XYZ file of C-alpha atoms in Angstrom:
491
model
C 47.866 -24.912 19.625
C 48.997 -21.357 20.209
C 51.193 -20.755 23.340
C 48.702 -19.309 26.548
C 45.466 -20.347 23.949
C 42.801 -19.780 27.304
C 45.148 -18.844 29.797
C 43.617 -16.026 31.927
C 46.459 -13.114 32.247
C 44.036 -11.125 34.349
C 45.774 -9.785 37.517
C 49.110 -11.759 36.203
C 51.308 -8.635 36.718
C 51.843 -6.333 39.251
C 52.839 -3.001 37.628
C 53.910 -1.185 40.055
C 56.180 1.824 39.761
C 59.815 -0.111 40.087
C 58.675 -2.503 38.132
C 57.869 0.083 35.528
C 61.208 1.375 36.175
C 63.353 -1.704 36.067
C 61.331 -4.335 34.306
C 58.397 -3.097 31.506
C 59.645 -2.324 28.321
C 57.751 -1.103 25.168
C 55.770 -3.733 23.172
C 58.494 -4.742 21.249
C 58.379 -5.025 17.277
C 59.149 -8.332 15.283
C 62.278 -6.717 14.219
C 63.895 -6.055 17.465
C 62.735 -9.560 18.643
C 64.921 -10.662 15.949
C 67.773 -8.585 16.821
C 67.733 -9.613 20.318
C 67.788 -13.320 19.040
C 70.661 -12.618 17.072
C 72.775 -10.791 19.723
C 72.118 -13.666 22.039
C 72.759 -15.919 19.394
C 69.452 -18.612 20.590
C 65.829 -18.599 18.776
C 63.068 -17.347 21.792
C 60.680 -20.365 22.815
C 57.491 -18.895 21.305
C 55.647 -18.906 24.332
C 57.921 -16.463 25.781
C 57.531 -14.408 22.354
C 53.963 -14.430 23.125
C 54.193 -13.064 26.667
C 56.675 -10.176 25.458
C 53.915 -9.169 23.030
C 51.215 -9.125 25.592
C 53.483 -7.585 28.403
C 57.533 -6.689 27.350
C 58.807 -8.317 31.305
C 57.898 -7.276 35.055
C 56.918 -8.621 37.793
C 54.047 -10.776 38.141
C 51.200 -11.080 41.458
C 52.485 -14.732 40.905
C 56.073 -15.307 41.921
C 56.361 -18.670 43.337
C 57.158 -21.960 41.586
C 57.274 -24.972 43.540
C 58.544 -28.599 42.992
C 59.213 -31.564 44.644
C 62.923 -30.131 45.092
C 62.745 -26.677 45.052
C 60.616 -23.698 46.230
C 61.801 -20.732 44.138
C 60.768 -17.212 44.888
C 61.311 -15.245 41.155
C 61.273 -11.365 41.565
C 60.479 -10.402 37.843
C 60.121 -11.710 34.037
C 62.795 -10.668 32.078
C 61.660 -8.553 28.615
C 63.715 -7.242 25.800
C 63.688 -3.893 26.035
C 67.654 -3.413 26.455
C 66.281 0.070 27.919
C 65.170 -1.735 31.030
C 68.446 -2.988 33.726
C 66.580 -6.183 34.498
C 65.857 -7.409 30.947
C 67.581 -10.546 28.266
C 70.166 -7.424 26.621
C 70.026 -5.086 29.636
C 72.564 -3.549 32.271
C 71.835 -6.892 34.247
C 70.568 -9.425 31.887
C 72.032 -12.386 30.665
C 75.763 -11.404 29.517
C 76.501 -9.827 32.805
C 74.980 -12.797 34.629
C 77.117 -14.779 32.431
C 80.437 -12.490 32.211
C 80.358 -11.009 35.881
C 79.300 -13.559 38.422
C 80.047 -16.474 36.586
C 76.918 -18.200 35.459
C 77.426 -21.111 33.139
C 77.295 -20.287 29.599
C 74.284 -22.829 28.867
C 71.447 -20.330 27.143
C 69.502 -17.233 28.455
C 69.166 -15.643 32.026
C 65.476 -15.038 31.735
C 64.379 -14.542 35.506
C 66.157 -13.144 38.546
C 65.217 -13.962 42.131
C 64.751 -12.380 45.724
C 68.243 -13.868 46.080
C 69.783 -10.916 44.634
C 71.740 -12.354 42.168
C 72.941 -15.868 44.414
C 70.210 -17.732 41.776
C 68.933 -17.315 38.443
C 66.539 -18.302 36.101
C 68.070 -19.895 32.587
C 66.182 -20.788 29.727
C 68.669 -24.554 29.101
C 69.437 -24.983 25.596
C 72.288 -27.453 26.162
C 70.003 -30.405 25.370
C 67.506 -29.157 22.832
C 70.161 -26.986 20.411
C 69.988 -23.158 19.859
C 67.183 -23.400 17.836
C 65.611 -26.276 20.102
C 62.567 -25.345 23.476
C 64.620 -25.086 25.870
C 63.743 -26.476 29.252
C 63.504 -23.983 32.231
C 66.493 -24.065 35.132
C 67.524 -22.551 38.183
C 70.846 -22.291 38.715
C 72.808 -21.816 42.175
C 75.630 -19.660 42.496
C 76.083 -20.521 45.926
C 76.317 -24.116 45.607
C 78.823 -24.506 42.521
C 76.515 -22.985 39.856
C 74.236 -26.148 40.745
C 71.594 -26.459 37.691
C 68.114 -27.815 38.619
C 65.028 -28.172 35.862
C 62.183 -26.640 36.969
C 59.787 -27.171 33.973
C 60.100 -28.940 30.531
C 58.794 -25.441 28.907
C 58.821 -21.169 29.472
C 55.067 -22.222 29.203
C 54.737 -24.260 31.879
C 56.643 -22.302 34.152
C 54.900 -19.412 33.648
C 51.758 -21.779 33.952
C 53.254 -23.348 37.415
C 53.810 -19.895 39.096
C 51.932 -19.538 42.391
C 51.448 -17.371 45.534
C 53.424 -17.184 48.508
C 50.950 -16.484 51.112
C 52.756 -17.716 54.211
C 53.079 -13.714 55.045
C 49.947 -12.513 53.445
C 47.633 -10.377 55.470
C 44.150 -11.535 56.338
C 42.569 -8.481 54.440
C 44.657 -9.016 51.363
C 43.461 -12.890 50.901
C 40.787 -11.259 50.667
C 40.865 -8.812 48.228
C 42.221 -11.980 45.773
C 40.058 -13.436 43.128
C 39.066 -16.794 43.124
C 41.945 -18.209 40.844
C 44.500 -16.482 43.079
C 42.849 -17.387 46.394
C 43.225 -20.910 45.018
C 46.323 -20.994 44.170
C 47.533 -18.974 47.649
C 45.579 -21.929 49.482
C 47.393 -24.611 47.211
C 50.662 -23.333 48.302
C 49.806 -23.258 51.971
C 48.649 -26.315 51.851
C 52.113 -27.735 49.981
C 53.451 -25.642 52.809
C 51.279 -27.835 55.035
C 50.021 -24.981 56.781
C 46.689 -26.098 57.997
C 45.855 -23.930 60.432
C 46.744 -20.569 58.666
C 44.332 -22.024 55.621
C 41.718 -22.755 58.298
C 42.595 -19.163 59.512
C 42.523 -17.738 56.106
C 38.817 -19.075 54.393
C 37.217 -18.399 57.900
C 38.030 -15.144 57.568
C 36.641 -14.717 54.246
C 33.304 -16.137 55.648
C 32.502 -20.025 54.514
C 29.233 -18.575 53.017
C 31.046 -16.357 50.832
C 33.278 -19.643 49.673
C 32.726 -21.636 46.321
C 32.363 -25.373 46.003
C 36.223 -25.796 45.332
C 37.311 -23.763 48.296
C 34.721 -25.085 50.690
C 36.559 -28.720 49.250
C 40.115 -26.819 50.450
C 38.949 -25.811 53.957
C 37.683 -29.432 54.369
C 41.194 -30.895 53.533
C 42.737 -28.857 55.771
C 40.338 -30.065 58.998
C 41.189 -33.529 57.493
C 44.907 -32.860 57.290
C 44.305 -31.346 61.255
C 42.913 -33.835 62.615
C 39.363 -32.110 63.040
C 37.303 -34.719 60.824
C 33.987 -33.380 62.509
C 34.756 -30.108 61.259
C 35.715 -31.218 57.467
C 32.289 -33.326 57.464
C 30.658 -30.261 58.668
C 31.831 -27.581 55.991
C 31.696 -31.054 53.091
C 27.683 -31.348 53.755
C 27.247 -27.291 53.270
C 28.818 -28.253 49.110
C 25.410 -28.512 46.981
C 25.132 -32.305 45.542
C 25.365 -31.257 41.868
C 29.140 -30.234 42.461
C 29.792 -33.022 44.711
C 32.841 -35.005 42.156
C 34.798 -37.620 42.927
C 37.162 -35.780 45.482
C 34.738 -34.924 47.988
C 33.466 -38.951 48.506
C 37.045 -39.097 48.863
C 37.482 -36.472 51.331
C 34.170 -37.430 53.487
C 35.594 -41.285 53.240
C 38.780 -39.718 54.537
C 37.097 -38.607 57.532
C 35.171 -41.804 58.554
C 38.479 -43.702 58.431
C 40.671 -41.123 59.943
C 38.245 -39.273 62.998
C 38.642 -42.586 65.643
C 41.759 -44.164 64.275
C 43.521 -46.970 65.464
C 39.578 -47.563 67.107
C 37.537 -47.031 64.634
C 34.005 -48.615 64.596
C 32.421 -50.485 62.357
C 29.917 -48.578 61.067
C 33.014 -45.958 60.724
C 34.858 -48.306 58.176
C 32.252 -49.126 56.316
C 30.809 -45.747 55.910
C 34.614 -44.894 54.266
C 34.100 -47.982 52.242
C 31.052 -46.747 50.941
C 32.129 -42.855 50.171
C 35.319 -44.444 48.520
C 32.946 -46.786 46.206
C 31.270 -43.644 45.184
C 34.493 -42.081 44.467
C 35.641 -44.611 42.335
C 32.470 -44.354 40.575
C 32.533 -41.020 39.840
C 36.399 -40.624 39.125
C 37.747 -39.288 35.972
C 41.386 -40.365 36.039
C 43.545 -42.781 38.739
C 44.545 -40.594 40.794
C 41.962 -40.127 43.540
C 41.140 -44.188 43.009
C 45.064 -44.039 44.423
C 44.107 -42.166 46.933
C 41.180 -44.466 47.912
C 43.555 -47.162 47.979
C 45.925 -45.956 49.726
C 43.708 -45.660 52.353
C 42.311 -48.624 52.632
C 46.063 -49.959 53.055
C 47.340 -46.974 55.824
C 43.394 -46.764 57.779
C 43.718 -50.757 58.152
C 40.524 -50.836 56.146
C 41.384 -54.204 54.825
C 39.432 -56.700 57.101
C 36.322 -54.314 56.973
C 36.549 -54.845 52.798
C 36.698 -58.503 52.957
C 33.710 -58.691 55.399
C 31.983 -56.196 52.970
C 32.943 -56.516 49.514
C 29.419 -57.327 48.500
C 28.830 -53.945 49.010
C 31.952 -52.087 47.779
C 32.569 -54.361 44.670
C 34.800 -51.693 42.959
C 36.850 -51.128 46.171
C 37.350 -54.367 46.220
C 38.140 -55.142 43.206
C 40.592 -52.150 43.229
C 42.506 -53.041 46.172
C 43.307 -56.432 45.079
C 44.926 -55.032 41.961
C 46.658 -51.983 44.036
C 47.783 -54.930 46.365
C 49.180 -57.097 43.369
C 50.592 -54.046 41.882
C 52.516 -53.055 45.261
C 54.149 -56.046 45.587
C 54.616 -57.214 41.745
C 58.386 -57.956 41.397
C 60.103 -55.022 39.153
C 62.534 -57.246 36.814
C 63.926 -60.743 36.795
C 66.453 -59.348 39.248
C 63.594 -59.060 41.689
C 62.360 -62.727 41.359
C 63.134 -63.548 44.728
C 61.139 -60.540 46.019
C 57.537 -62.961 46.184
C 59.038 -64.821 48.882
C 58.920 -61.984 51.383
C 55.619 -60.795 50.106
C 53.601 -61.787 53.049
C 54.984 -58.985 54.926
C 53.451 -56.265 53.481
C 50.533 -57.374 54.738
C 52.165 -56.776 58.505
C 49.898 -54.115 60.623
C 52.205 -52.726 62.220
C 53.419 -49.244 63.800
C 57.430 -48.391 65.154
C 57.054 -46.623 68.490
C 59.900 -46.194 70.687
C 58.677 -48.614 73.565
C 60.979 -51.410 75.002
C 58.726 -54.307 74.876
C 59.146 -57.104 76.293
C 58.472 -60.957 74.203
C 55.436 -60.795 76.132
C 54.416 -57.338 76.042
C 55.168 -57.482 72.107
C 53.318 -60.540 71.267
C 49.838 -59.255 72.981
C 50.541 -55.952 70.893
C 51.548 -57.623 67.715
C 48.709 -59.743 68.204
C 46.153 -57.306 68.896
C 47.587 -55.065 65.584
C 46.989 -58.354 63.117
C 43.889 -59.408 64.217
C 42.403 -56.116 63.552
C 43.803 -56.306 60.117
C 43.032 -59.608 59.411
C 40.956 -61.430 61.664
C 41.598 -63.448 64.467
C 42.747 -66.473 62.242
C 45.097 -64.229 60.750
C 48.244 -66.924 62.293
C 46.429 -69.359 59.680
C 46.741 -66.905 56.697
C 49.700 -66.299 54.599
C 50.913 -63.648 56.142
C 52.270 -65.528 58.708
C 54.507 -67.769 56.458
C 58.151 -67.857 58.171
C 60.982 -66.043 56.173
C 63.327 -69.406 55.273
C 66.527 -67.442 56.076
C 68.840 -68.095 58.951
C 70.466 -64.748 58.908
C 69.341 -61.836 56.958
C 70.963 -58.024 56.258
C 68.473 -55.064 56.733
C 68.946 -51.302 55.798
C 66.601 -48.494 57.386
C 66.254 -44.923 57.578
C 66.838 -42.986 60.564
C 68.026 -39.796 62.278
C 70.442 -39.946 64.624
C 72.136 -37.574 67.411
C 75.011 -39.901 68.315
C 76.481 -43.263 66.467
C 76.676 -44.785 70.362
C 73.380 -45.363 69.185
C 74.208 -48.460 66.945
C 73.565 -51.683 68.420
C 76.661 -54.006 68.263
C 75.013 -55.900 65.465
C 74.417 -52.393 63.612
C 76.096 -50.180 61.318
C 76.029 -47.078 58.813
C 75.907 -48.377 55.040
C 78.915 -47.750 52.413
C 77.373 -44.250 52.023
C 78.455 -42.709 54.877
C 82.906 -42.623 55.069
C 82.238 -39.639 57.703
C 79.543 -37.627 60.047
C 80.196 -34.302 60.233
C 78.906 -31.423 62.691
C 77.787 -28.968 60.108
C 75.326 -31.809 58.192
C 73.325 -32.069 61.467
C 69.596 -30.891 60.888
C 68.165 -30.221 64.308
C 70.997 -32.224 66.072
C 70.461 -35.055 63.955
C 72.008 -37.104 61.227
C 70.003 -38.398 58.940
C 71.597 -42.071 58.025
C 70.772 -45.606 56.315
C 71.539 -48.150 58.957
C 71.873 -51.498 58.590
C 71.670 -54.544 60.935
C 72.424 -58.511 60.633
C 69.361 -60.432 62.594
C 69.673 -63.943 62.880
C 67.019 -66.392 63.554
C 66.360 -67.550 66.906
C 66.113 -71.141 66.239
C 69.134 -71.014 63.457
C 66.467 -71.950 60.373
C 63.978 -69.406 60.082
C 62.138 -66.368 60.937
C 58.353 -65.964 61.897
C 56.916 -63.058 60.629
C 56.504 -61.887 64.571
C 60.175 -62.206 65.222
C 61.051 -60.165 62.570
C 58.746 -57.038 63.299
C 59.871 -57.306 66.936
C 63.797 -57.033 66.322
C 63.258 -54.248 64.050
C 60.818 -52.556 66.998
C 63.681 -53.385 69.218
C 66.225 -51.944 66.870
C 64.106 -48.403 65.965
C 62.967 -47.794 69.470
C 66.082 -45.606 70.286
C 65.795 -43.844 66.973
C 64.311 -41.029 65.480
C 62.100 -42.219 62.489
C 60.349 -38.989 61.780
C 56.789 -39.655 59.813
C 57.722 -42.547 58.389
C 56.992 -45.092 61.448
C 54.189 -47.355 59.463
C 55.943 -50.565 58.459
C 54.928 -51.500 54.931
C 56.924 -54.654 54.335
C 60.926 -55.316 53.127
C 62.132 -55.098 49.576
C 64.727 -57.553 48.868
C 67.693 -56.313 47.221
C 70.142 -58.856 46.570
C 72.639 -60.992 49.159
C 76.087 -59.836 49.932
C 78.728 -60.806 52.177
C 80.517 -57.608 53.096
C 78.933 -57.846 56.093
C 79.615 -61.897 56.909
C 81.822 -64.624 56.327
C 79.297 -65.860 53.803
C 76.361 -64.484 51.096
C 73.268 -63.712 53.183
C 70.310 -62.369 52.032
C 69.827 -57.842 51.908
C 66.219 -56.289 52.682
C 65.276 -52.403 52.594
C 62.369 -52.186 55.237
C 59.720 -50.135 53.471
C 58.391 -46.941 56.331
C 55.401 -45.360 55.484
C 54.097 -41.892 56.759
């Protein structure tokens, strides 16, 4: 298939005078591409060969490319008219981004950034050969020439670009067309900026939104808490263009507006939007996302009382649950008999409870999950360990905050002022619990050390307990081999 085959290059590129100046070149001729290659001694990807023929560099509308590591902001395309300073042979291209600041010597300096030099975008040839597709890097100057892939291709970077519209005016959303205002939303809501999208497609005027941004602004009341509001602006989307995301969505807000307390009718009404979801889904992902709520909206007992009605819920959970707790390798075998934990409903706060006060909560927390038999399940199995090793995450401002029975893992030789965030350090701690009556643990007793241990801690989103993933013994920590667990946080 031919590189950009359907890709829409209207409003790609802002031509504006500098980027006349500095960055558009003439539409270059098969010769000089040729030349070029040879001087920089690598064949072009032909996707990027394609977008020099179409438009010889500048700057595009588009200038943000985001992953799950790095948010770069790219200030213009480099062409190859050596004319131009910011181009691949130019004043400020690739050999004096190479030659004069130091840049590894790994392929092509293709992009600059509104670093000014501090990072730079390489087409990587070090893995594919000169004459190989080379992947797409960023590499930082300012942190030991630190290389980072951004995208397997040139096409799917150029593909990936976005908008930053964390400073964009009200009037200028505006004035976007519908690709762009979906991509500007996109990013704010990567950005988790909730309100300003709320802000944003109010402005515009809901009655001037399509189907797929109407879907956006109901996210966004989701994702702030105003459920009410996302049901609202979700019944205003005409049926026909109702998919799979929006039963999704209006399931999201049954199980979401009155949680912990939801009603009945509440759960089952999610039930029922995510059965329709399911239904009309196209790939796994949004049956993920169905799932996943059914696990974090405690939506578990309300299946089992109704999974005459939701059959493919049902039947979709029980394989998400089997999935979730399936044992990884051989290594792992030990893992099923710890299983019943995940099943635990149960949330870290930083109260001090008492035995008393814990075992009314704790109580109160499985029973809505599983019934008021739920001591007879197997959830409540005891963990046949006297002594067990934990890790957990946590931020910390002080280590006066380890309990004598606590410390940092192997990671950590020092803590050091500068890596504070906010005051904090952000750690792996772990702890040696032994059983009260020297043979095992009940599944209580081991929520309500952990509660006891967290309390004091910052645990940031992730305060959901999701079970503990067993990871071996050791006996660094004891006189003897005792059994290691990673307790599993969710957000």
């Amino acid at each position: 298939m031919k590189p950009f085959e359907n890709f829409d290059w209207t409003n790609f590129w802002n031509d504006s005078d500098y980027a006349k100046k500095a960055y558009i070149g003439k539409a270059p001729t098969d010769e000089e591409i040729s030349e070029i290659e040879k001087e920089l001694g690598y064949k072009l990807p032909q996707s990027y060969i394609e977008l020099i023929k179409k438009h010889n560099g500048g700057i595009p509308v588009l200038r943000v490319f985001l992953t799950d590591d790095y948010e770069i902001n790219i200030t213009g395309i480099f062409g190859i008219d050596r004319t131009k300073r910011h181009s691949l042979c130019g004043e400020l291209g690739s050999a004096f981004m190479i030659s004069e600041w130091g840049y590894p010597n790994i392929g092509i300096a293709v992009a600059d950034t509104i670093s000014g030099g501090h990072d730079m975008i390489f087409l990587d040839y070090r893995e594919c050969g000169k004459d190989g597709e080379p992947k797409v890097v960023v590499v930082d100057q300012e942190s030991d020439y630190h290389i980072g892939v951004l995208a397997d291709t040139f096409e799917d970077f150029i593909k990936g670009l976005t908008i930053d519209a964390t400073e964009m005016e009200n009037e200028d959303f505006a004035l976007l067309d519908e690709n762009q205002k979906c991509l500007a939303i996109k990013f704010l809501q990567e950005m988790q900026e909730e309100e300003r999208v709320i802000e944003l497609l109010n402005y515009v005027g809901i009655e001037n939104l399509s189907a797929e941004l109407m879907g956006m602004l109901a996210r966004s009341y989701n994702n702030n808490n105003q459920e009410n509001e996302a049901m609202r602006i979700m019944d205003m989307i005409p049926e026909e263009e109702r998919k799979a995301v929006w039963y999704y969505r209006y399931g999201y807000s049954y199980a979401s507006r009155c949680f912990p307390h939801n009603s009945e009718a509440d759960n089952l009404k999610a039930l029922e939007m995510f059965e329709k979801a399911i239904e009309k889904a196209e790939d796994e992902k949004v049956i993920e996302w169905c799932m996943e709520l059914v696990e974090f909206r405690l939506l578990s007992g309300a299946l089992e009382k109704n999974k005459s009605q939701t059959p493919l819920v049902y039947e979709h959970y029980k394989k998400y649950k089997n999935e979730d707790v399936a044992p990884e390798a051989p290594a792992n075998d030990q893992q099923h008999k710890y299983n019943n934990l995940f099943d635990v409903n149960w949330i870290f706060d930083k109260h001090d409870y008492s035995a008393e006060e814990f075992e009314a909560k704790f109580n109160e927390k499985m029973t809505q999950r599983l019934g008021e038999n739920w001591r007879e399940t197997e959830c409540n199995a005891p963990i046949e360990e006297a002594e067990i090793l934990v890790t957990y995450e946590a931020w910390i401002e002080s280590l006066e905050q380890l309990y004598d029975n606590e410390c940092l893992t192997d990671d950590y030789e020092e803590l050091l002022e500068e890596e504070k965030e906010d005051g904090m350090w952000q750690v792996d701690i772990r702890a040696h619990l032994k059983a009260d009556n020297g043979k095992s643990f009940s599944v209580q007793e081991i929520v309500w050390k952990l509660q006891k241990l967290m309390a004091n801690k910052e645990l940031g989103d992730h305060v959901f307990f999701e079970g503990i993933d067993y990871e071996g013994s050791s006996s660094d920590y004891t006189e003897h081999e005792v059994p290691m667990f990673y307790v599993v946080c969710g957000s």
